[in-house]
């Protein structure tokens, strides 16, 4: 019998900067312990996207600010993982739509899955009600702080396989929003990591 129901895997990729928002995983893992009955590994795992071990992960996280240009091995593993039922949450740390991460990641998805595979999902998609109830993607404070495009992104994008989301893609920079010591959540009026719980619960049901 497996020791854990869930462990958090961060994907390392050779291009760009994958090592962002270092405190976010422990914060999200704390929320899973707080709100769910999952047996959660408290330690983040970091695995190279080119490593076959990726194919065993229940959930993967990929983020960054810079160029995303997969190697052939990374591209092959990403496709095998997603088509095989894996789930990747991808977060653009630039919180923009037309920046380098966004353009290059979306180009990679087009190469792997086709030009029309990555699509907007409706704000009544099951990911918004898989645990807590949301009326669409929660806004982040970084979207309106003047650093980037000063936009609020009203949707997320996804790649579906057999009617289920297996790549969830955000330009909202949730990683930055959730990048704080979990003990500081007591100062928030509403815990902003609750949407992370939704994403993971949906992923585990995929």
JSON list of C-alpha atoms in Angstrom, two decimals:
[
{"chain": "A", "resi": 1, "resn": "UNK", "atom": "CA", "xyz": [0.00, 0.00, 0.00]},
{"chain": "A", "resi": 2, "resn": "UNK", "atom": "CA", "xyz": [1.31, 3.44, -0.95]},
{"chain": "A", "resi": 3, "resn": "UNK", "atom": "CA", "xyz": [2.46, 5.59, 1.93]},
{"chain": "A", "resi": 4, "resn": "UNK", "atom": "CA", "xyz": [1.03, 8.78, 0.44]},
{"chain": "A", "resi": 5, "resn": "UNK", "atom": "CA", "xyz": [-2.03, 9.67, -1.63]},
{"chain": "A", "resi": 6, "resn": "UNK", "atom": "CA", "xyz": [-0.32, 12.77, -2.98]},
{"chain": "A", "resi": 7, "resn": "UNK", "atom": "CA", "xyz": [3.08, 14.30, -3.49]},
{"chain": "A", "resi": 8, "resn": "UNK", "atom": "CA", "xyz": [3.96, 17.58, -5.17]},
{"chain": "A", "resi": 9, "resn": "UNK", "atom": "CA", "xyz": [6.36, 17.37, -8.11]},
{"chain": "A", "resi": 10, "resn": "UNK", "atom": "CA", "xyz": [8.08, 20.41, -9.58]},
{"chain": "A", "resi": 11, "resn": "UNK", "atom": "CA", "xyz": [9.32, 19.92, -13.14]},
{"chain": "A", "resi": 12, "resn": "UNK", "atom": "CA", "xyz": [12.88, 20.98, -13.93]},
{"chain": "A", "resi": 13, "resn": "UNK", "atom": "CA", "xyz": [13.47, 21.93, -17.55]},
{"chain": "A", "resi": 14, "resn": "UNK", "atom": "CA", "xyz": [16.74, 22.97, -19.16]},
{"chain": "A", "resi": 15, "resn": "UNK", "atom": "CA", "xyz": [15.61, 26.29, -20.63]},
{"chain": "A", "resi": 16, "resn": "UNK", "atom": "CA", "xyz": [14.32, 29.23, -18.59]},
{"chain": "A", "resi": 17, "resn": "UNK", "atom": "CA", "xyz": [14.00, 29.45, -14.82]},
{"chain": "A", "resi": 18, "resn": "UNK", "atom": "CA", "xyz": [12.00, 26.66, -13.20]},
{"chain": "A", "resi": 19, "resn": "UNK", "atom": "CA", "xyz": [13.08, 27.36, -9.58]},
{"chain": "A", "resi": 20, "resn": "UNK", "atom": "CA", "xyz": [10.56, 30.06, -8.71]},
{"chain": "A", "resi": 21, "resn": "UNK", "atom": "CA", "xyz": [8.15, 30.65, -5.80]},
{"chain": "A", "resi": 22, "resn": "UNK", "atom": "CA", "xyz": [10.10, 28.41, -3.47]},
{"chain": "A", "resi": 23, "resn": "UNK", "atom": "CA", "xyz": [7.70, 28.60, -0.48]},
{"chain": "A", "resi": 24, "resn": "UNK", "atom": "CA", "xyz": [4.57, 27.93, -2.51]},
{"chain": "A", "resi": 25, "resn": "UNK", "atom": "CA", "xyz": [4.63, 24.10, -2.49]},
{"chain": "A", "resi": 26, "resn": "UNK", "atom": "CA", "xyz": [4.87, 23.81, 1.32]},
{"chain": "A", "resi": 27, "resn": "UNK", "atom": "CA", "xyz": [2.02, 26.31, 1.64]},
{"chain": "A", "resi": 28, "resn": "UNK", "atom": "CA", "xyz": [-0.19, 24.33, -0.75]},
{"chain": "A", "resi": 29, "resn": "UNK", "atom": "CA", "xyz": [0.71, 21.03, 0.92]},
{"chain": "A", "resi": 30, "resn": "UNK", "atom": "CA", "xyz": [-0.26, 22.52, 4.28]},
{"chain": "A", "resi": 31, "resn": "UNK", "atom": "CA", "xyz": [-3.66, 23.45, 2.82]},
{"chain": "A", "resi": 32, "resn": "UNK", "atom": "CA", "xyz": [-4.22, 19.90, 1.62]},
{"chain": "A", "resi": 33, "resn": "UNK", "atom": "CA", "xyz": [-3.52, 18.63, 5.14]},
{"chain": "A", "resi": 34, "resn": "UNK", "atom": "CA", "xyz": [-5.78, 21.30, 6.64]},
{"chain": "A", "resi": 35, "resn": "UNK", "atom": "CA", "xyz": [-8.78, 20.85, 4.35]},
{"chain": "A", "resi": 36, "resn": "UNK", "atom": "CA", "xyz": [-8.69, 17.27, 3.05]},
{"chain": "A", "resi": 37, "resn": "UNK", "atom": "CA", "xyz": [-8.16, 13.72, 4.27]},
{"chain": "A", "resi": 38, "resn": "UNK", "atom": "CA", "xyz": [-5.37, 13.01, 1.79]},
{"chain": "A", "resi": 39, "resn": "UNK", "atom": "CA", "xyz": [-2.20, 11.45, 3.09]},
{"chain": "A", "resi": 40, "resn": "UNK", "atom": "CA", "xyz": [0.24, 14.12, 1.90]},
{"chain": "A", "resi": 41, "resn": "UNK", "atom": "CA", "xyz": [4.01, 13.88, 1.53]},
{"chain": "A", "resi": 42, "resn": "UNK", "atom": "CA", "xyz": [5.19, 17.11, 3.24]},
{"chain": "A", "resi": 43, "resn": "UNK", "atom": "CA", "xyz": [8.26, 17.44, 1.03]},
{"chain": "A", "resi": 44, "resn": "UNK", "atom": "CA", "xyz": [8.30, 18.88, -2.48]},
{"chain": "A", "resi": 45, "resn": "UNK", "atom": "CA", "xyz": [9.89, 16.60, -5.06]},
{"chain": "A", "resi": 46, "resn": "UNK", "atom": "CA", "xyz": [11.92, 18.05, -7.93]},
{"chain": "A", "resi": 47, "resn": "UNK", "atom": "CA", "xyz": [12.25, 15.90, -11.03]},
{"chain": "A", "resi": 48, "resn": "UNK", "atom": "CA", "xyz": [13.76, 16.67, -14.41]},
{"chain": "A", "resi": 49, "resn": "UNK", "atom": "CA", "xyz": [11.13, 16.65, -17.12]},
{"chain": "A", "resi": 50, "resn": "UNK", "atom": "CA", "xyz": [13.40, 14.36, -19.12]},
{"chain": "A", "resi": 51, "resn": "UNK", "atom": "CA", "xyz": [13.46, 11.77, -16.29]},
{"chain": "A", "resi": 52, "resn": "UNK", "atom": "CA", "xyz": [11.10, 8.77, -16.76]},
{"chain": "A", "resi": 53, "resn": "UNK", "atom": "CA", "xyz": [10.18, 9.07, -13.06]},
{"chain": "A", "resi": 54, "resn": "UNK", "atom": "CA", "xyz": [7.95, 11.98, -14.07]},
{"chain": "A", "resi": 55, "resn": "UNK", "atom": "CA", "xyz": [5.53, 9.44, -15.52]},
{"chain": "A", "resi": 56, "resn": "UNK", "atom": "CA", "xyz": [4.78, 8.15, -11.99]},
{"chain": "A", "resi": 57, "resn": "UNK", "atom": "CA", "xyz": [3.83, 11.54, -10.48]},
{"chain": "A", "resi": 58, "resn": "UNK", "atom": "CA", "xyz": [0.17, 12.23, -9.58]},
{"chain": "A", "resi": 59, "resn": "UNK", "atom": "CA", "xyz": [0.57, 15.97, -10.21]},
{"chain": "A", "resi": 60, "resn": "UNK", "atom": "CA", "xyz": [3.29, 18.17, -11.70]},
{"chain": "A", "resi": 61, "resn": "UNK", "atom": "CA", "xyz": [3.96, 21.89, -11.50]},
{"chain": "A", "resi": 62, "resn": "UNK", "atom": "CA", "xyz": [5.84, 23.84, -14.17]},
{"chain": "A", "resi": 63, "resn": "UNK", "atom": "CA", "xyz": [6.50, 27.57, -13.93]},
{"chain": "A", "resi": 64, "resn": "UNK", "atom": "CA", "xyz": [8.93, 30.33, -14.82]},
{"chain": "A", "resi": 65, "resn": "UNK", "atom": "CA", "xyz": [9.44, 33.77, -16.32]},
{"chain": "A", "resi": 66, "resn": "UNK", "atom": "CA", "xyz": [11.73, 33.06, -19.27]},
{"chain": "A", "resi": 67, "resn": "UNK", "atom": "CA", "xyz": [11.95, 31.02, -22.46]},
{"chain": "A", "resi": 68, "resn": "UNK", "atom": "CA", "xyz": [10.39, 27.56, -22.52]},
{"chain": "A", "resi": 69, "resn": "UNK", "atom": "CA", "xyz": [12.12, 25.47, -25.14]},
{"chain": "A", "resi": 70, "resn": "UNK", "atom": "CA", "xyz": [11.92, 21.78, -24.38]},
{"chain": "A", "resi": 71, "resn": "UNK", "atom": "CA", "xyz": [14.63, 19.36, -25.40]},
{"chain": "A", "resi": 72, "resn": "UNK", "atom": "CA", "xyz": [13.48, 16.36, -27.46]},
{"chain": "A", "resi": 73, "resn": "UNK", "atom": "CA", "xyz": [13.56, 14.19, -24.33]},
{"chain": "A", "resi": 74, "resn": "UNK", "atom": "CA", "xyz": [11.54, 16.76, -22.35]},
{"chain": "A", "resi": 75, "resn": "UNK", "atom": "CA", "xyz": [9.00, 17.09, -25.15]},
{"chain": "A", "resi": 76, "resn": "UNK", "atom": "CA", "xyz": [8.60, 13.32, -25.42]},
{"chain": "A", "resi": 77, "resn": "UNK", "atom": "CA", "xyz": [8.11, 12.87, -21.66]},
{"chain": "A", "resi": 78, "resn": "UNK", "atom": "CA", "xyz": [5.65, 15.77, -21.43]},
{"chain": "A", "resi": 79, "resn": "UNK", "atom": "CA", "xyz": [3.51, 14.23, -24.15]},
{"chain": "A", "resi": 80, "resn": "UNK", "atom": "CA", "xyz": [3.73, 10.70, -22.70]},
{"chain": "A", "resi": 81, "resn": "UNK", "atom": "CA", "xyz": [2.80, 11.96, -19.25]},
{"chain": "A", "resi": 82, "resn": "UNK", "atom": "CA", "xyz": [-0.19, 14.01, -20.38]},
{"chain": "A", "resi": 83, "resn": "UNK", "atom": "CA", "xyz": [-1.57, 11.51, -22.87]},
{"chain": "A", "resi": 84, "resn": "UNK", "atom": "CA", "xyz": [-1.09, 8.78, -20.27]},
{"chain": "A", "resi": 85, "resn": "UNK", "atom": "CA", "xyz": [-3.36, 10.52, -17.78]},
{"chain": "A", "resi": 86, "resn": "UNK", "atom": "CA", "xyz": [-0.96, 12.78, -15.89]},
{"chain": "A", "resi": 87, "resn": "UNK", "atom": "CA", "xyz": [-1.81, 16.33, -14.80]},
{"chain": "A", "resi": 88, "resn": "UNK", "atom": "CA", "xyz": [0.40, 19.42, -15.17]},
{"chain": "A", "resi": 89, "resn": "UNK", "atom": "CA", "xyz": [-0.40, 22.80, -13.66]},
{"chain": "A", "resi": 90, "resn": "UNK", "atom": "CA", "xyz": [1.53, 25.45, -15.60]},
{"chain": "A", "resi": 91, "resn": "UNK", "atom": "CA", "xyz": [1.85, 28.97, -14.22]},
{"chain": "A", "resi": 92, "resn": "UNK", "atom": "CA", "xyz": [3.25, 32.00, -16.06]},
{"chain": "A", "resi": 93, "resn": "UNK", "atom": "CA", "xyz": [5.14, 33.95, -13.40]},
{"chain": "A", "resi": 94, "resn": "UNK", "atom": "CA", "xyz": [5.11, 37.07, -15.58]},
{"chain": "A", "resi": 95, "resn": "UNK", "atom": "CA", "xyz": [1.33, 37.39, -15.12]},
{"chain": "A", "resi": 96, "resn": "UNK", "atom": "CA", "xyz": [1.02, 38.54, -18.72]},
{"chain": "A", "resi": 97, "resn": "UNK", "atom": "CA", "xyz": [-0.38, 37.07, -21.91]},
{"chain": "A", "resi": 98, "resn": "UNK", "atom": "CA", "xyz": [2.15, 38.01, -24.60]},
{"chain": "A", "resi": 99, "resn": "UNK", "atom": "CA", "xyz": [5.42, 37.71, -22.68]},
{"chain": "A", "resi": 100, "resn": "UNK", "atom": "CA", "xyz": [8.30, 35.35, -23.37]},
{"chain": "A", "resi": 101, "resn": "UNK", "atom": "CA", "xyz": [7.11, 32.51, -21.13]},
{"chain": "A", "resi": 102, "resn": "UNK", "atom": "CA", "xyz": [3.57, 32.67, -22.49]},
{"chain": "A", "resi": 103, "resn": "UNK", "atom": "CA", "xyz": [4.57, 32.78, -26.14]},
{"chain": "A", "resi": 104, "resn": "UNK", "atom": "CA", "xyz": [7.20, 30.07, -25.88]},
{"chain": "A", "resi": 105, "resn": "UNK", "atom": "CA", "xyz": [5.16, 27.70, -23.69]},
{"chain": "A", "resi": 106, "resn": "UNK", "atom": "CA", "xyz": [2.11, 28.01, -25.91]},
{"chain": "A", "resi": 107, "resn": "UNK", "atom": "CA", "xyz": [4.33, 27.34, -28.94]},
{"chain": "A", "resi": 108, "resn": "UNK", "atom": "CA", "xyz": [5.60, 24.16, -27.25]},
{"chain": "A", "resi": 109, "resn": "UNK", "atom": "CA", "xyz": [2.06, 22.98, -26.61]},
{"chain": "A", "resi": 110, "resn": "UNK", "atom": "CA", "xyz": [1.18, 23.60, -30.25]},
{"chain": "A", "resi": 111, "resn": "UNK", "atom": "CA", "xyz": [4.16, 21.51, -31.36]},
{"chain": "A", "resi": 112, "resn": "UNK", "atom": "CA", "xyz": [3.17, 18.62, -29.12]},
{"chain": "A", "resi": 113, "resn": "UNK", "atom": "CA", "xyz": [-0.62, 18.62, -29.18]},
{"chain": "A", "resi": 114, "resn": "UNK", "atom": "CA", "xyz": [-1.59, 20.76, -32.17]},
{"chain": "A", "resi": 115, "resn": "UNK", "atom": "CA", "xyz": [-2.32, 24.44, -32.71]},
{"chain": "A", "resi": 116, "resn": "UNK", "atom": "CA", "xyz": [-5.86, 24.35, -31.31]},
{"chain": "A", "resi": 117, "resn": "UNK", "atom": "CA", "xyz": [-5.31, 22.04, -28.33]},
{"chain": "A", "resi": 118, "resn": "UNK", "atom": "CA", "xyz": [-4.78, 24.77, -25.72]},
{"chain": "A", "resi": 119, "resn": "UNK", "atom": "CA", "xyz": [-8.16, 26.45, -25.22]},
{"chain": "A", "resi": 120, "resn": "UNK", "atom": "CA", "xyz": [-9.94, 28.72, -22.77]},
{"chain": "A", "resi": 121, "resn": "UNK", "atom": "CA", "xyz": [-12.10, 26.83, -20.30]},
{"chain": "A", "resi": 122, "resn": "UNK", "atom": "CA", "xyz": [-15.49, 28.18, -19.17]},
{"chain": "A", "resi": 123, "resn": "UNK", "atom": "CA", "xyz": [-15.81, 29.70, -15.72]},
{"chain": "A", "resi": 124, "resn": "UNK", "atom": "CA", "xyz": [-18.27, 26.98, -14.74]},
{"chain": "A", "resi": 125, "resn": "UNK", "atom": "CA", "xyz": [-15.75, 24.23, -15.44]},
{"chain": "A", "resi": 126, "resn": "UNK", "atom": "CA", "xyz": [-15.65, 21.44, -12.80]},
{"chain": "A", "resi": 127, "resn": "UNK", "atom": "CA", "xyz": [-12.19, 22.57, -11.62]},
{"chain": "A", "resi": 128, "resn": "UNK", "atom": "CA", "xyz": [-13.93, 25.58, -10.02]},
{"chain": "A", "resi": 129, "resn": "UNK", "atom": "CA", "xyz": [-16.20, 23.37, -7.94]},
{"chain": "A", "resi": 130, "resn": "UNK", "atom": "CA", "xyz": [-14.08, 20.27, -7.28]},
{"chain": "A", "resi": 131, "resn": "UNK", "atom": "CA", "xyz": [-13.75, 21.17, -3.58]},
{"chain": "A", "resi": 132, "resn": "UNK", "atom": "CA", "xyz": [-14.45, 24.84, -2.85]},
{"chain": "A", "resi": 133, "resn": "UNK", "atom": "CA", "xyz": [-16.87, 26.81, -5.02]},
{"chain": "A", "resi": 134, "resn": "UNK", "atom": "CA", "xyz": [-15.52, 29.54, -7.30]},
{"chain": "A", "resi": 135, "resn": "UNK", "atom": "CA", "xyz": [-17.21, 31.53, -10.07]},
{"chain": "A", "resi": 136, "resn": "UNK", "atom": "CA", "xyz": [-14.11, 31.27, -12.25]},
{"chain": "A", "resi": 137, "resn": "UNK", "atom": "CA", "xyz": [-10.39, 31.71, -11.62]},
{"chain": "A", "resi": 138, "resn": "UNK", "atom": "CA", "xyz": [-9.71, 33.76, -8.47]},
{"chain": "A", "resi": 139, "resn": "UNK", "atom": "CA", "xyz": [-7.87, 37.00, -9.12]},
{"chain": "A", "resi": 140, "resn": "UNK", "atom": "CA", "xyz": [-4.36, 37.54, -7.80]},
{"chain": "A", "resi": 141, "resn": "UNK", "atom": "CA", "xyz": [-2.96, 40.71, -6.31]},
{"chain": "A", "resi": 142, "resn": "UNK", "atom": "CA", "xyz": [-0.04, 40.71, -8.76]},
{"chain": "A", "resi": 143, "resn": "UNK", "atom": "CA", "xyz": [-2.42, 41.20, -11.68]},
{"chain": "A", "resi": 144, "resn": "UNK", "atom": "CA", "xyz": [-3.18, 44.75, -10.58]},
{"chain": "A", "resi": 145, "resn": "UNK", "atom": "CA", "xyz": [0.07, 45.89, -8.97]},
{"chain": "A", "resi": 146, "resn": "UNK", "atom": "CA", "xyz": [1.41, 47.69, -12.01]},
{"chain": "A", "resi": 147, "resn": "UNK", "atom": "CA", "xyz": [4.39, 45.38, -12.58]},
{"chain": "A", "resi": 148, "resn": "UNK", "atom": "CA", "xyz": [3.10, 43.90, -15.80]},
{"chain": "A", "resi": 149, "resn": "UNK", "atom": "CA", "xyz": [0.18, 44.53, -18.09]},
{"chain": "A", "resi": 150, "resn": "UNK", "atom": "CA", "xyz": [-2.23, 45.71, -15.36]},
{"chain": "A", "resi": 151, "resn": "UNK", "atom": "CA", "xyz": [-4.82, 43.20, -16.54]},
{"chain": "A", "resi": 152, "resn": "UNK", "atom": "CA", "xyz": [-7.08, 40.82, -14.74]},
{"chain": "A", "resi": 153, "resn": "UNK", "atom": "CA", "xyz": [-7.20, 37.56, -16.68]},
{"chain": "A", "resi": 154, "resn": "UNK", "atom": "CA", "xyz": [-10.75, 36.28, -16.56]},
{"chain": "A", "resi": 155, "resn": "UNK", "atom": "CA", "xyz": [-10.07, 32.74, -17.74]},
{"chain": "A", "resi": 156, "resn": "UNK", "atom": "CA", "xyz": [-7.63, 29.84, -17.63]},
{"chain": "A", "resi": 157, "resn": "UNK", "atom": "CA", "xyz": [-6.60, 27.68, -20.56]},
{"chain": "A", "resi": 158, "resn": "UNK", "atom": "CA", "xyz": [-6.32, 23.93, -20.72]},
{"chain": "A", "resi": 159, "resn": "UNK", "atom": "CA", "xyz": [-5.50, 20.92, -22.84]},
{"chain": "A", "resi": 160, "resn": "UNK", "atom": "CA", "xyz": [-8.02, 18.14, -22.53]},
{"chain": "A", "resi": 161, "resn": "UNK", "atom": "CA", "xyz": [-7.53, 14.44, -23.16]},
{"chain": "A", "resi": 162, "resn": "UNK", "atom": "CA", "xyz": [-10.68, 12.32, -23.44]},
{"chain": "A", "resi": 163, "resn": "UNK", "atom": "CA", "xyz": [-12.83, 15.11, -22.02]},
{"chain": "A", "resi": 164, "resn": "UNK", "atom": "CA", "xyz": [-10.68, 15.81, -18.96]},
{"chain": "A", "resi": 165, "resn": "UNK", "atom": "CA", "xyz": [-8.18, 18.62, -18.35]},
{"chain": "A", "resi": 166, "resn": "UNK", "atom": "CA", "xyz": [-4.63, 17.29, -18.14]},
{"chain": "A", "resi": 167, "resn": "UNK", "atom": "CA", "xyz": [-2.74, 20.56, -18.67]},
{"chain": "A", "resi": 168, "resn": "UNK", "atom": "CA", "xyz": [-4.11, 23.57, -16.77]},
{"chain": "A", "resi": 169, "resn": "UNK", "atom": "CA", "xyz": [-2.44, 26.81, -17.82]},
{"chain": "A", "resi": 170, "resn": "UNK", "atom": "CA", "xyz": [-2.55, 30.11, -15.94]},
{"chain": "A", "resi": 171, "resn": "UNK", "atom": "CA", "xyz": [-1.32, 33.60, -16.77]},
{"chain": "A", "resi": 172, "resn": "UNK", "atom": "CA", "xyz": [-2.42, 34.78, -13.32]},
{"chain": "A", "resi": 173, "resn": "UNK", "atom": "CA", "xyz": [0.84, 33.99, -11.44]},
{"chain": "A", "resi": 174, "resn": "UNK", "atom": "CA", "xyz": [-0.72, 31.93, -8.67]},
{"chain": "A", "resi": 175, "resn": "UNK", "atom": "CA", "xyz": [2.71, 30.71, -7.67]},
{"chain": "A", "resi": 176, "resn": "UNK", "atom": "CA", "xyz": [3.73, 34.21, -6.61]},
{"chain": "A", "resi": 177, "resn": "UNK", "atom": "CA", "xyz": [0.39, 34.76, -4.88]},
{"chain": "A", "resi": 178, "resn": "UNK", "atom": "CA", "xyz": [0.88, 31.59, -2.80]},
{"chain": "A", "resi": 179, "resn": "UNK", "atom": "CA", "xyz": [4.60, 32.10, -2.17]},
{"chain": "A", "resi": 180, "resn": "UNK", "atom": "CA", "xyz": [4.63, 32.80, 1.57]},
{"chain": "A", "resi": 181, "resn": "UNK", "atom": "CA", "xyz": [5.14, 30.90, 4.81]},
{"chain": "A", "resi": 182, "resn": "UNK", "atom": "CA", "xyz": [1.99, 28.88, 5.48]},
{"chain": "A", "resi": 183, "resn": "UNK", "atom": "CA", "xyz": [1.90, 30.18, 9.07]},
{"chain": "A", "resi": 184, "resn": "UNK", "atom": "CA", "xyz": [1.08, 33.64, 7.71]},
{"chain": "A", "resi": 185, "resn": "UNK", "atom": "CA", "xyz": [-2.29, 32.48, 6.35]},
{"chain": "A", "resi": 186, "resn": "UNK", "atom": "CA", "xyz": [-3.83, 33.42, 9.67]},
{"chain": "A", "resi": 187, "resn": "UNK", "atom": "CA", "xyz": [-3.46, 37.07, 8.66]},
{"chain": "A", "resi": 188, "resn": "UNK", "atom": "CA", "xyz": [-5.63, 36.63, 5.53]},
{"chain": "A", "resi": 189, "resn": "UNK", "atom": "CA", "xyz": [-9.36, 37.25, 5.64]},
{"chain": "A", "resi": 190, "resn": "UNK", "atom": "CA", "xyz": [-9.81, 34.35, 3.19]},
{"chain": "A", "resi": 191, "resn": "UNK", "atom": "CA", "xyz": [-7.18, 31.70, 2.55]},
{"chain": "A", "resi": 192, "resn": "UNK", "atom": "CA", "xyz": [-6.03, 32.35, -1.01]},
{"chain": "A", "resi": 193, "resn": "UNK", "atom": "CA", "xyz": [-4.58, 28.85, -1.43]},
{"chain": "A", "resi": 194, "resn": "UNK", "atom": "CA", "xyz": [-8.04, 27.26, -1.51]},
{"chain": "A", "resi": 195, "resn": "UNK", "atom": "CA", "xyz": [-8.02, 27.24, -5.30]},
{"chain": "A", "resi": 196, "resn": "UNK", "atom": "CA", "xyz": [-4.84, 25.16, -5.22]},
{"chain": "A", "resi": 197, "resn": "UNK", "atom": "CA", "xyz": [-6.83, 22.55, -3.30]},
{"chain": "A", "resi": 198, "resn": "UNK", "atom": "CA", "xyz": [-9.41, 22.56, -6.10]},
{"chain": "A", "resi": 199, "resn": "UNK", "atom": "CA", "xyz": [-6.77, 22.09, -8.78]},
{"chain": "A", "resi": 200, "resn": "UNK", "atom": "CA", "xyz": [-5.19, 19.15, -6.99]},
{"chain": "A", "resi": 201, "resn": "UNK", "atom": "CA", "xyz": [-8.50, 17.49, -6.12]},
{"chain": "A", "resi": 202, "resn": "UNK", "atom": "CA", "xyz": [-9.54, 17.76, -9.77]},
{"chain": "A", "resi": 203, "resn": "UNK", "atom": "CA", "xyz": [-6.15, 16.39, -10.86]},
{"chain": "A", "resi": 204, "resn": "UNK", "atom": "CA", "xyz": [-6.46, 13.37, -8.60]},
{"chain": "A", "resi": 205, "resn": "UNK", "atom": "CA", "xyz": [-9.88, 12.65, -10.07]},
{"chain": "A", "resi": 206, "resn": "UNK", "atom": "CA", "xyz": [-8.52, 12.75, -13.60]}
]
